[in-house]
CSV table of C-alpha atoms and ligand atoms in Angstrom, one decimal:
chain,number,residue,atom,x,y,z
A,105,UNK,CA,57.6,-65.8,-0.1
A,106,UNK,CA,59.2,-66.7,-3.0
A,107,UNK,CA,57.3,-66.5,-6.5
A,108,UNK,CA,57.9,-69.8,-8.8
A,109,UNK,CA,59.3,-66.7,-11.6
A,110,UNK,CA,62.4,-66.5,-9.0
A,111,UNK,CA,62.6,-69.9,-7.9
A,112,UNK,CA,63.5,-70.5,-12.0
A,113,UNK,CA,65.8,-68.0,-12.1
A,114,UNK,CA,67.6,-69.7,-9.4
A,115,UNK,CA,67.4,-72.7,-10.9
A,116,UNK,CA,67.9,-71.4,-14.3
A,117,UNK,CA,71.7,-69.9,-13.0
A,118,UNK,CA,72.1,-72.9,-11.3
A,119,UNK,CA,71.6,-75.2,-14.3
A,120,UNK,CA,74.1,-72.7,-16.1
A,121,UNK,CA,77.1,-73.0,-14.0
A,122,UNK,CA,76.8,-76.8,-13.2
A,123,UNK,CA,78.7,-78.0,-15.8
A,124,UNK,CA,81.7,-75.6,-15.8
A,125,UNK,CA,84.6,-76.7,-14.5
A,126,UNK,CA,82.8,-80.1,-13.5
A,127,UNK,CA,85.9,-82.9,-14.0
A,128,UNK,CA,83.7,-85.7,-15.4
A,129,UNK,CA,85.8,-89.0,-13.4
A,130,UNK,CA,85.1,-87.4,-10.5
A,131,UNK,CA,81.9,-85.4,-10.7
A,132,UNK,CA,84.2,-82.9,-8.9
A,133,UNK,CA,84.7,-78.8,-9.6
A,134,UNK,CA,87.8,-78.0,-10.7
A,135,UNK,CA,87.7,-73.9,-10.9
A,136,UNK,CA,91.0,-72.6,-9.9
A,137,UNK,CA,91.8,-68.7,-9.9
A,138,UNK,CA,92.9,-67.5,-14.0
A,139,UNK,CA,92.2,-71.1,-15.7
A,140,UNK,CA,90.0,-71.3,-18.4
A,141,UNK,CA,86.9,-72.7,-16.2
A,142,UNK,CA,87.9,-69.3,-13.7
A,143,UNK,CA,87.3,-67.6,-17.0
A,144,UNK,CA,84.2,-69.5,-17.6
A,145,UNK,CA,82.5,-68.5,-14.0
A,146,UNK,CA,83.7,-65.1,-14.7
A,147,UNK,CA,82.1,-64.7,-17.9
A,148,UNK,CA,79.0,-66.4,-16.5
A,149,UNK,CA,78.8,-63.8,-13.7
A,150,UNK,CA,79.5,-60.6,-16.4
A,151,UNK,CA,76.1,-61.8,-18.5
A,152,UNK,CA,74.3,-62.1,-15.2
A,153,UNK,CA,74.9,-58.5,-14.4
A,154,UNK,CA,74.3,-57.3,-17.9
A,155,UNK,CA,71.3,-59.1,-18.3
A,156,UNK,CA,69.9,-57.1,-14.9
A,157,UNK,CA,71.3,-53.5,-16.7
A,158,UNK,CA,73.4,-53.7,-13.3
A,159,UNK,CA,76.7,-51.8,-14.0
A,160,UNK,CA,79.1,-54.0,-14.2
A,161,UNK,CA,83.1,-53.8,-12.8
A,162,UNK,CA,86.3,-55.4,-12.1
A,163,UNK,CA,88.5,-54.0,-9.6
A,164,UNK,CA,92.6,-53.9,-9.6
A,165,UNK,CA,92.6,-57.3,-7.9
A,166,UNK,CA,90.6,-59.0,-10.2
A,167,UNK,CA,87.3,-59.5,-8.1
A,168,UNK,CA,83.8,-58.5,-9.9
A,169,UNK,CA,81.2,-56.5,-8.8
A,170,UNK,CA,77.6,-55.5,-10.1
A,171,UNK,CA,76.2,-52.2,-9.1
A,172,UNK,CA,72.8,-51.3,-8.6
A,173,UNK,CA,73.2,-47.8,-7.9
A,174,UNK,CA,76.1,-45.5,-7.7
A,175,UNK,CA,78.8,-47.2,-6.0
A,176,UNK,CA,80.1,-43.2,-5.0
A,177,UNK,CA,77.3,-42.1,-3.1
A,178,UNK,CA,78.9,-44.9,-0.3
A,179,UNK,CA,77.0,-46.6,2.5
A,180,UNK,CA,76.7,-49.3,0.2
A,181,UNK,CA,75.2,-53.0,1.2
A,182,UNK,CA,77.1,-55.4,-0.7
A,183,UNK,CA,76.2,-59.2,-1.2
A,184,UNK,CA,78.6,-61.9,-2.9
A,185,UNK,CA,80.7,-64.7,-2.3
A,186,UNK,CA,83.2,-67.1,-4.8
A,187,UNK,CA,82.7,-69.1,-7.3
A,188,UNK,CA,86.5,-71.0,-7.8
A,189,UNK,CA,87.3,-74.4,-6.0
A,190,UNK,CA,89.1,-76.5,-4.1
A,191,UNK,CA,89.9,-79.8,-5.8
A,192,UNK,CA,86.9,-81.6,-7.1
A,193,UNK,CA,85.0,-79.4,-4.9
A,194,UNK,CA,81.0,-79.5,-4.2
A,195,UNK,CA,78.8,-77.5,-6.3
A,196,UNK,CA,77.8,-75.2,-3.4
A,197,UNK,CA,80.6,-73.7,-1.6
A,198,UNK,CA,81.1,-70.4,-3.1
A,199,UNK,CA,78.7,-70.6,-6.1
A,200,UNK,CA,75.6,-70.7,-3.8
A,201,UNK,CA,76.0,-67.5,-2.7
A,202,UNK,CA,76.8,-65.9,-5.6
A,203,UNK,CA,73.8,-67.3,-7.3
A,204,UNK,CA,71.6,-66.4,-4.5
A,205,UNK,CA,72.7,-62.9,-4.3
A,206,UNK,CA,71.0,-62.1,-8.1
A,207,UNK,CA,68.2,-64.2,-7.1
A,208,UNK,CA,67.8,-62.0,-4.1
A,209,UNK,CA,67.8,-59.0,-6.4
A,210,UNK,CA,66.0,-60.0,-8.6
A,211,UNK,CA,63.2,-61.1,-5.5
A,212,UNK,CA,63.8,-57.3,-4.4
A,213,UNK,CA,62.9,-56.1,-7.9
A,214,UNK,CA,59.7,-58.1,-8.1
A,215,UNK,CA,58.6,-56.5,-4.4
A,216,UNK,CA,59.1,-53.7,-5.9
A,217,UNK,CA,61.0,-52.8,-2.9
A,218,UNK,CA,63.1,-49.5,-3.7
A,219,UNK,CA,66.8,-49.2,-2.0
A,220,UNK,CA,68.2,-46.3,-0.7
A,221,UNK,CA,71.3,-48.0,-0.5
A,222,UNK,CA,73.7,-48.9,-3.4
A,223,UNK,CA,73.4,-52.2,-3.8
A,224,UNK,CA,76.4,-54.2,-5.2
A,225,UNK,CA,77.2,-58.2,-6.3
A,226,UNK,CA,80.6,-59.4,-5.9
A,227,UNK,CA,82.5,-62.3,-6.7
A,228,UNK,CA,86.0,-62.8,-4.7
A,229,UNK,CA,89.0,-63.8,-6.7
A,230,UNK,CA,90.6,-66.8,-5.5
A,231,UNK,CA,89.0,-67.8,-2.5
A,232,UNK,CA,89.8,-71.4,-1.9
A,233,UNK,CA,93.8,-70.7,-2.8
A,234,UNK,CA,93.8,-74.4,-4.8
A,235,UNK,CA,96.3,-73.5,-7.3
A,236,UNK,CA,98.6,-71.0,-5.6
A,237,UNK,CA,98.5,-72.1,-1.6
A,238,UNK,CA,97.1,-68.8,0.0
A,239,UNK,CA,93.5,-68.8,0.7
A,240,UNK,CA,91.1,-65.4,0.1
A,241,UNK,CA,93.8,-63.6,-2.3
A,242,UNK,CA,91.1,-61.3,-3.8
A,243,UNK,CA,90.1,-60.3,-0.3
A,244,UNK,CA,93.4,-59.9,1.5
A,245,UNK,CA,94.6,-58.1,-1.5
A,246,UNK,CA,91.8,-55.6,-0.9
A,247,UNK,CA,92.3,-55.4,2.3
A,248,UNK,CA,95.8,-54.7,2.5
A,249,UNK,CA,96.3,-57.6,3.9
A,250,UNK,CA,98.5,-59.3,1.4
A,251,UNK,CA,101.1,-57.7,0.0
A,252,UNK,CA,101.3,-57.1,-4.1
A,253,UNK,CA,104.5,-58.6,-4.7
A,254,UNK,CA,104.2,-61.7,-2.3
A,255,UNK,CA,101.3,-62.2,-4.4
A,256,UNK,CA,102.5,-61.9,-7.9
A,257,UNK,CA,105.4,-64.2,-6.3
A,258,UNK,CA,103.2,-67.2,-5.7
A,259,UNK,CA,103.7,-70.4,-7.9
A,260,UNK,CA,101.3,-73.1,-8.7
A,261,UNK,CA,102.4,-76.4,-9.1
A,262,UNK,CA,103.3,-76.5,-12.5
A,263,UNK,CA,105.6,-73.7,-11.1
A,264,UNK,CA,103.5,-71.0,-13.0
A,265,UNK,CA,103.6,-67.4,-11.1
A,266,UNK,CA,100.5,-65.6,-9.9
A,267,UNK,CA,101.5,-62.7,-11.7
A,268,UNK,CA,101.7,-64.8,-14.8
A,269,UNK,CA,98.6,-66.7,-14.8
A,270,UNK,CA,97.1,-63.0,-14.5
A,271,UNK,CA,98.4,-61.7,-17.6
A,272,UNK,CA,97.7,-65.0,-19.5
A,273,UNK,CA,93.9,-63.9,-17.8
A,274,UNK,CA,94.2,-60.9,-19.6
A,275,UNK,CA,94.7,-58.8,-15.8
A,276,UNK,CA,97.5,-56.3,-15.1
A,277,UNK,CA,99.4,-58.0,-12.3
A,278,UNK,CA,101.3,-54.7,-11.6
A,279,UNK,CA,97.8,-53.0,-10.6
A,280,UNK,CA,97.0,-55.4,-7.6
A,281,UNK,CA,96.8,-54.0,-4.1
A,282,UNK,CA,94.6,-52.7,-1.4
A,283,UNK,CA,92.1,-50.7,-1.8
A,284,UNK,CA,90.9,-48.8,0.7
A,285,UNK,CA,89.0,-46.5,-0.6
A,286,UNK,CA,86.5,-49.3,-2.2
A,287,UNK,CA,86.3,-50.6,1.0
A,288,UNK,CA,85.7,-47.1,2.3
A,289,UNK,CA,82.0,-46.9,0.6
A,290,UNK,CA,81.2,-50.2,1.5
A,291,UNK,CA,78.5,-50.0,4.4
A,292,UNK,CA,77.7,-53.7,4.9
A,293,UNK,CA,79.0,-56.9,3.7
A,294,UNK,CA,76.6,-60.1,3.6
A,295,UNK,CA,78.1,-63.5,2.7
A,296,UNK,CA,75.4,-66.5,2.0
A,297,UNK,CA,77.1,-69.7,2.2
A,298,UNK,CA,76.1,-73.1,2.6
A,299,UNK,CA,76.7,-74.5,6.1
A,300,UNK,CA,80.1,-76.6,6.4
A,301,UNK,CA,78.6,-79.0,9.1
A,302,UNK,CA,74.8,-79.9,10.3
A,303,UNK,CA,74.6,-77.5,12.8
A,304,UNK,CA,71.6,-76.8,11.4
A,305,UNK,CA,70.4,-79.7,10.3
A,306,UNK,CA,70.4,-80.7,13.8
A,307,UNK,CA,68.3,-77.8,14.8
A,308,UNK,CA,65.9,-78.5,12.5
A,309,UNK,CA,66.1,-75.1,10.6
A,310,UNK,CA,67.1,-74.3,6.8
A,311,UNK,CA,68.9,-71.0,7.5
A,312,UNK,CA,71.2,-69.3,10.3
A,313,UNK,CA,73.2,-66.5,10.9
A,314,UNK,CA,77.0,-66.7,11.9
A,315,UNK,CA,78.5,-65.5,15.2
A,316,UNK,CA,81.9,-65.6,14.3
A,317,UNK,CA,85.2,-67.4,12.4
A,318,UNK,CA,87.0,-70.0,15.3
A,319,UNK,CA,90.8,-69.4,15.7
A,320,UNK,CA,92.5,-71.6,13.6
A,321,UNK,CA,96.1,-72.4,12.6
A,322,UNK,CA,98.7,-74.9,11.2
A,323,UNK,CA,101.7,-76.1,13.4
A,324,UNK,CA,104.4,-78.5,11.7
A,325,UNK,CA,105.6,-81.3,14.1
A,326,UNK,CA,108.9,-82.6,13.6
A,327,UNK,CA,110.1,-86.3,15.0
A,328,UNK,CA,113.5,-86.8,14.7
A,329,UNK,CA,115.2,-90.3,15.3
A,330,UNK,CA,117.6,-92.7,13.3
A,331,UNK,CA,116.8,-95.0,10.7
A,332,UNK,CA,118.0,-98.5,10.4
A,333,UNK,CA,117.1,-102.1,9.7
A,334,UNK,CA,113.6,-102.8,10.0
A,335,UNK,CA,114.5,-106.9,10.1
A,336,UNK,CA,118.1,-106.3,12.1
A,337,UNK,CA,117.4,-103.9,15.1
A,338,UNK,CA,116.2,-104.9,17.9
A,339,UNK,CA,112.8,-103.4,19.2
A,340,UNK,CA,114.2,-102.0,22.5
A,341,UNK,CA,117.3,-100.4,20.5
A,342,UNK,CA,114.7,-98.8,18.1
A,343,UNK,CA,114.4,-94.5,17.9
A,344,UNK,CA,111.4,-94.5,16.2
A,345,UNK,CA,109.7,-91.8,15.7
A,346,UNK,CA,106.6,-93.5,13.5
A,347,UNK,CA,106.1,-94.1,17.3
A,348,UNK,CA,106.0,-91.2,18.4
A,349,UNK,CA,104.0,-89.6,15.4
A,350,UNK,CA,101.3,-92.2,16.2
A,351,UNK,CA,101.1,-91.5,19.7
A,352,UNK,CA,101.0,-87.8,19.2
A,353,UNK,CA,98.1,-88.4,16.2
A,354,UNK,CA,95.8,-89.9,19.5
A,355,UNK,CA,96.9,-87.3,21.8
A,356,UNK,CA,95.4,-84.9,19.7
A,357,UNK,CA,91.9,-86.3,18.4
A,358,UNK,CA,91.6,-86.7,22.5
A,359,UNK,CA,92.7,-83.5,23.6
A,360,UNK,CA,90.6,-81.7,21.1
A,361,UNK,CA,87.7,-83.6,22.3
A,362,UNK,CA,88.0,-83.1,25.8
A,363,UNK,CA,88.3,-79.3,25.1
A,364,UNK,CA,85.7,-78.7,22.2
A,365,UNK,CA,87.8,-77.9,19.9
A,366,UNK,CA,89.1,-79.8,16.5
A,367,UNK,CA,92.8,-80.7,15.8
A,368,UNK,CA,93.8,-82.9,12.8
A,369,UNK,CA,96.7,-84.4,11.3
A,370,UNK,CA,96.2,-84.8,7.5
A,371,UNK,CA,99.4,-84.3,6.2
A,372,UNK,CA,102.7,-86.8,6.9
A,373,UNK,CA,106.1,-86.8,5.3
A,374,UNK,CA,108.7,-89.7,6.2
A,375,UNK,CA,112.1,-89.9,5.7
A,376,UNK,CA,113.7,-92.3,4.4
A,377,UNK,CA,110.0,-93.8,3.8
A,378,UNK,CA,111.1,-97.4,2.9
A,379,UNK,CA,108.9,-100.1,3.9
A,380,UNK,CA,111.8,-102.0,5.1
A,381,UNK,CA,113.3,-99.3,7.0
A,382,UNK,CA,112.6,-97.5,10.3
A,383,UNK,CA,112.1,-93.7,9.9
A,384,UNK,CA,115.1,-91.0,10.8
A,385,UNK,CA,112.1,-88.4,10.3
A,386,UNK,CA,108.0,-88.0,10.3
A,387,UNK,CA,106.8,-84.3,10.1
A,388,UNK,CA,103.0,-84.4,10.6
A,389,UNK,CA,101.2,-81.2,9.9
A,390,UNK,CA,98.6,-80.3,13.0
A,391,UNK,CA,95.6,-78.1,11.9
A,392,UNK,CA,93.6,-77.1,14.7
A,393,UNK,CA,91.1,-74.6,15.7
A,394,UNK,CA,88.9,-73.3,18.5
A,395,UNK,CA,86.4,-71.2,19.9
A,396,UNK,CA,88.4,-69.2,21.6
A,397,UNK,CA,92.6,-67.9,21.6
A,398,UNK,CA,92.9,-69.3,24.6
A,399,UNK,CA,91.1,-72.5,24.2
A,400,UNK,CA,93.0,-73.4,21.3
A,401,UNK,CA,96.6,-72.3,22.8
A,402,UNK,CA,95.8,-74.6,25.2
A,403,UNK,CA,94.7,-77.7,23.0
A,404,UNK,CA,97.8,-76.9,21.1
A,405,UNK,CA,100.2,-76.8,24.0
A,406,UNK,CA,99.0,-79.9,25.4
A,407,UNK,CA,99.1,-82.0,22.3
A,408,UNK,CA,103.2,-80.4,22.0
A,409,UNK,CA,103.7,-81.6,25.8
A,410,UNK,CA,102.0,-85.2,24.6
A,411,UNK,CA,104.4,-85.4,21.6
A,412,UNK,CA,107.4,-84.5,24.0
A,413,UNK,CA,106.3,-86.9,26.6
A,414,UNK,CA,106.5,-89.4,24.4
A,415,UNK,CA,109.4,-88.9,22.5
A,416,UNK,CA,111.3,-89.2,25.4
A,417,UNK,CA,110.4,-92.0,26.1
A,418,UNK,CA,111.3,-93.2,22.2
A,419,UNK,CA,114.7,-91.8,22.0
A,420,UNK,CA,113.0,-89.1,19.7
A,421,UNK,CA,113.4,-85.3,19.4
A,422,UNK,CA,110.4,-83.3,19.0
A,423,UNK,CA,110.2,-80.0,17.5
A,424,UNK,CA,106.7,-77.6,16.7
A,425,UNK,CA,106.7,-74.6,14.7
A,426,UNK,CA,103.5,-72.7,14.1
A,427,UNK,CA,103.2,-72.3,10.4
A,428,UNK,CA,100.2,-69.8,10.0
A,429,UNK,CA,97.8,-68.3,12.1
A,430,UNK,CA,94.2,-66.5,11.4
A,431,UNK,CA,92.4,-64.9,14.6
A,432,UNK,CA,89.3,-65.3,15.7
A,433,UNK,CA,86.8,-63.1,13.5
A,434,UNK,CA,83.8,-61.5,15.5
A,435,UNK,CA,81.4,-60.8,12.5
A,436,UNK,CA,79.6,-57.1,13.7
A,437,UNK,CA,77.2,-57.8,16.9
A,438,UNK,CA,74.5,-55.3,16.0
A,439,UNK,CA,74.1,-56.5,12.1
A,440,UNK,CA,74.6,-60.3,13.4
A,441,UNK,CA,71.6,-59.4,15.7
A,442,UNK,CA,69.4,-57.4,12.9
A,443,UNK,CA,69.8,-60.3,10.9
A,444,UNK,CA,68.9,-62.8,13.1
A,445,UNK,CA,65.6,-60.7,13.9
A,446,UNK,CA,65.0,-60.0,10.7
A,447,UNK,CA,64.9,-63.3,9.8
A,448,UNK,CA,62.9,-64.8,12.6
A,449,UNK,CA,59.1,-64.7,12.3
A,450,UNK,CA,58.6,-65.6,16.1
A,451,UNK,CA,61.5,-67.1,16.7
A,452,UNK,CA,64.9,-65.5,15.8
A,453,UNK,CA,67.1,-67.6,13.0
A,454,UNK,CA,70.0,-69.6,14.4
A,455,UNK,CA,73.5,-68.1,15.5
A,456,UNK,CA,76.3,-70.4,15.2
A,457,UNK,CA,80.0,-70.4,15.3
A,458,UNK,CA,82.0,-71.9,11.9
A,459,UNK,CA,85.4,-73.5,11.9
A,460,UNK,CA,85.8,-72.4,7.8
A,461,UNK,CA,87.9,-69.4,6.8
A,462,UNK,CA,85.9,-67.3,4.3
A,463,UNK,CA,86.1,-63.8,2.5
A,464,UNK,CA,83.7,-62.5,5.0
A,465,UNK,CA,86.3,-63.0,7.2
A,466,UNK,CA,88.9,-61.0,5.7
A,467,UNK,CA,86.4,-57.8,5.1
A,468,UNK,CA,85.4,-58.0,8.6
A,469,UNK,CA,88.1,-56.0,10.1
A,470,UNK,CA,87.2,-52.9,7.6
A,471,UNK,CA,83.8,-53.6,7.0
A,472,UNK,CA,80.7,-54.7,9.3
A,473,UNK,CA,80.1,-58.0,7.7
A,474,UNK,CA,78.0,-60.6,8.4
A,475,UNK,CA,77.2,-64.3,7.3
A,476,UNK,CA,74.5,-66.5,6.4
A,477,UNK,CA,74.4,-70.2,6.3
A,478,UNK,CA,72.1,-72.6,4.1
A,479,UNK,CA,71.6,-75.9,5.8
A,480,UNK,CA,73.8,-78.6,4.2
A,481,UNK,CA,72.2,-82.4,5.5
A,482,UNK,CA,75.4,-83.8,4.9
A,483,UNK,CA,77.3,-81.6,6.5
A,484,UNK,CA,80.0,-82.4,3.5
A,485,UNK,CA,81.6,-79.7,2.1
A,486,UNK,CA,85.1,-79.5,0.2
A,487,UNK,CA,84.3,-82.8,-1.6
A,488,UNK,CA,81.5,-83.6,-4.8
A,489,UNK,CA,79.2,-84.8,-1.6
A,490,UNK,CA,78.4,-81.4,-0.6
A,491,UNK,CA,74.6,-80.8,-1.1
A,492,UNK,CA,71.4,-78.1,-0.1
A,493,UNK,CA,68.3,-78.7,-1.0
A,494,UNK,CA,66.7,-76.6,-3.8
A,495,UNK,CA,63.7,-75.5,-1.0
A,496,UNK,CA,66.8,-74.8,1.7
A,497,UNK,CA,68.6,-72.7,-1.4
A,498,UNK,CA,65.2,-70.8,-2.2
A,499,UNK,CA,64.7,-70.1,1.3
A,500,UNK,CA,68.3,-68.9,1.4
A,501,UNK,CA,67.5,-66.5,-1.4
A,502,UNK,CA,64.4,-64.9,0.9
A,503,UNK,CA,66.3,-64.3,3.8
A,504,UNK,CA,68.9,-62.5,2.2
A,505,UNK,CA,66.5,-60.7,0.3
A,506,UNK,CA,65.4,-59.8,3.7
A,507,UNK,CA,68.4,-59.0,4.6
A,508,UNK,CA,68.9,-56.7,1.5
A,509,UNK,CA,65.8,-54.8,2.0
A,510,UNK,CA,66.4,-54.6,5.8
A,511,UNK,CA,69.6,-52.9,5.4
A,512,UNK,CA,68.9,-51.1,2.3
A,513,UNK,CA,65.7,-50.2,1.9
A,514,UNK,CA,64.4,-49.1,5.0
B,762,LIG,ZN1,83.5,-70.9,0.4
């Protein structure tokens, strides 16, 4: 149950950190890693700590933490998301479950449940890579999964260095890197984030627990064929590979489908890109991800043998590279199961799969991690549209403070 005192904190945080960062055309969040509205969230998440006498910390990569308990005697349970954004991003995504975790300890504190556990707070640096490109910096920096000068080499736009925008933060850019031994005391890592599709709002239920991270990757697509005279050449003389771009686009909405699985094209570049010309070049960028390795290799494959089907047929040379790739992530079987039980009165929460890359996701490998998901009725997220209601957020807040006292307290 959770007493109207917490449901005000909640909203109380919530009402704090709407307005920073919010771009005011757009209604949008703007928060990208080491701007001033970065700063903002930061400082925001510093009072929340010291108003709670939790001991407060920022490690080498930048990401916060609040301690309740000593963080040395290890086995700790630790709870936390984000709280940057993608480009006039939603208010929930991230920020949820940062807000949720205090709430959550603060609903411990007023059961006077006592943990036995360290319990920590954190708040990943750079999650949504907007300004720099890479995606979950503070957590693959931790876990040695990004290396310290790759990092500091990163350029924003404005063609501002990571390592630069740190120091302007007031960080040491020099000190980045992993760090194993922080990861070493953690005992169990619990993400609360709202749902990125209406999984659950389909099923009817306002929380679930995630199974695992799909496969996903990025392949470029190149079509090469020869510009000329849009008004002079003749169709059947054409090499066009808008053509074959197009046709490839179909192949893969209908190749995903078949296979239950997602593929997109949202990015195009063409070359000469005159209205009045026919291309020499289209790249299309391919996103696609999967339930499975295999599922997806296959999905992939068949959406390259499409695209080369069809250029043949258009004069037109195809080319795929595979830009990035991220595994499929597993999240810990015997926590996803303990959570799911200990969340069900009757009937066990919800397990379900998530096609979003998160922080969890990077820990996972070092840490048993786990995930939980706040319905979202839109199914929106990335975009101002992203919502929760506040009873689906409050009922997010219980069952992690389930969760907590589960883990840590018993
Ligand atoms: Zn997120």
């Amino acid at each position: 149950m959770t007493s109207a005192a917490e449901g005000a904190g909640f909203a109380t945080m919530w009402r704090e950190l709407a307005a920073v960062g919010r771009h005011a055309g757009t209604g949008g969040y703007r928060r990208y890693a080491w701007t001033p509205a970065d700063a903002d969230c930061r400082e925001w998440f510093r009072a929340q700590a010291e108003d709670r006498g939790l001991a407060y910390e920022t490690d080498r990569n930048g990401n916060q933490w609040a301690w309740l308990g000593d963080p040395a005697a290890g086995d700790a349970v630790v709870t936390g998301s984000h709280l940057d954004s993608v480009p006039d991003g939603g208010a929930f995504d991230g920020p949820l479950g940062v807000v949720s975790s205090f709430a959550a300890l603060d609903e411990l504190r007023g059961r006077g449940a006592r943990p036995r556990r360290p319990l920590a707070v954190v708040n990943f640096v750079d999650e949504e890579g907007a300004r720099f490109g890479v995606a979950c910096v503070g957590s693959r920096l931790t876990a040695g999964r990004l290396a310290p000068q790759d990092a500091r080499d990163l350029v924003d736009a404005d063609g501002v260095s990571l390592a630069r925008a740190m120091e302007k933060a007031g960080r040491d850019p020099a000190a980045i890197g992993p760090d194993p031994e922080r990861l070493a005391r953690i005992g169990a890592f619990v993400e609360l984030h709202v749902e990125q599709g209406r999984a659950l709002d389909l099923l009817g239920r306002p929380v679930g627990v995630a199974s695992a991270i799909w496969p996903h990757g990025r392949w470029r697509f190149d079509f090469r064929g020869e510009a000329n005279h849009a008004g002079t050449t003749r169709l059947v003389d054409r090499r066009d590979p808008m053509l074959t771009y197009a046709t490839t686009v179909l192949a893969a909405r209908k190749k995903a489908r078949l296979a239950g699985a997602l593929a997109t094209f949202g990015k195009v570049a063409v070359e000469p890109g005159g209205v009045n010309a026919i291309a020499s070049r289209v790249r299309g960028w391919l996103d696609s991800r999967a339930a499975d390795e295999e599922t997806l290799a296959e999905v992939v494959a068949a959406i390259e043998h499409a695209a080369r089907e069809r250029g043949a047929r258009d004069g037109v040379e195809v080319s795929v590279v595979r830009e990035s790739f991220t595994p499929v992530v597993e999240f810990a079987h015997d926590l996803r199961d303990r959570l799911a039980a200990l969340l069900g009165a009757g009937s066990p929460a919800p397990v379900l799969p998530t096609g979003a890359g998160h922080d969890a996701g990077i820990l996972s490998a070092a840490v048993p991690t786990a995930m939980l998901f706040v319905r979202n009725p839109t199914g929106v997220s990335h975009s101002p549209a992203e919502s929760a209601a506040e009873d689906d957020c409050l009922a997010g807040v219980s069952a992690l403070a389930d969760v907590l006292e589960g883990l840590a307290c018993r």
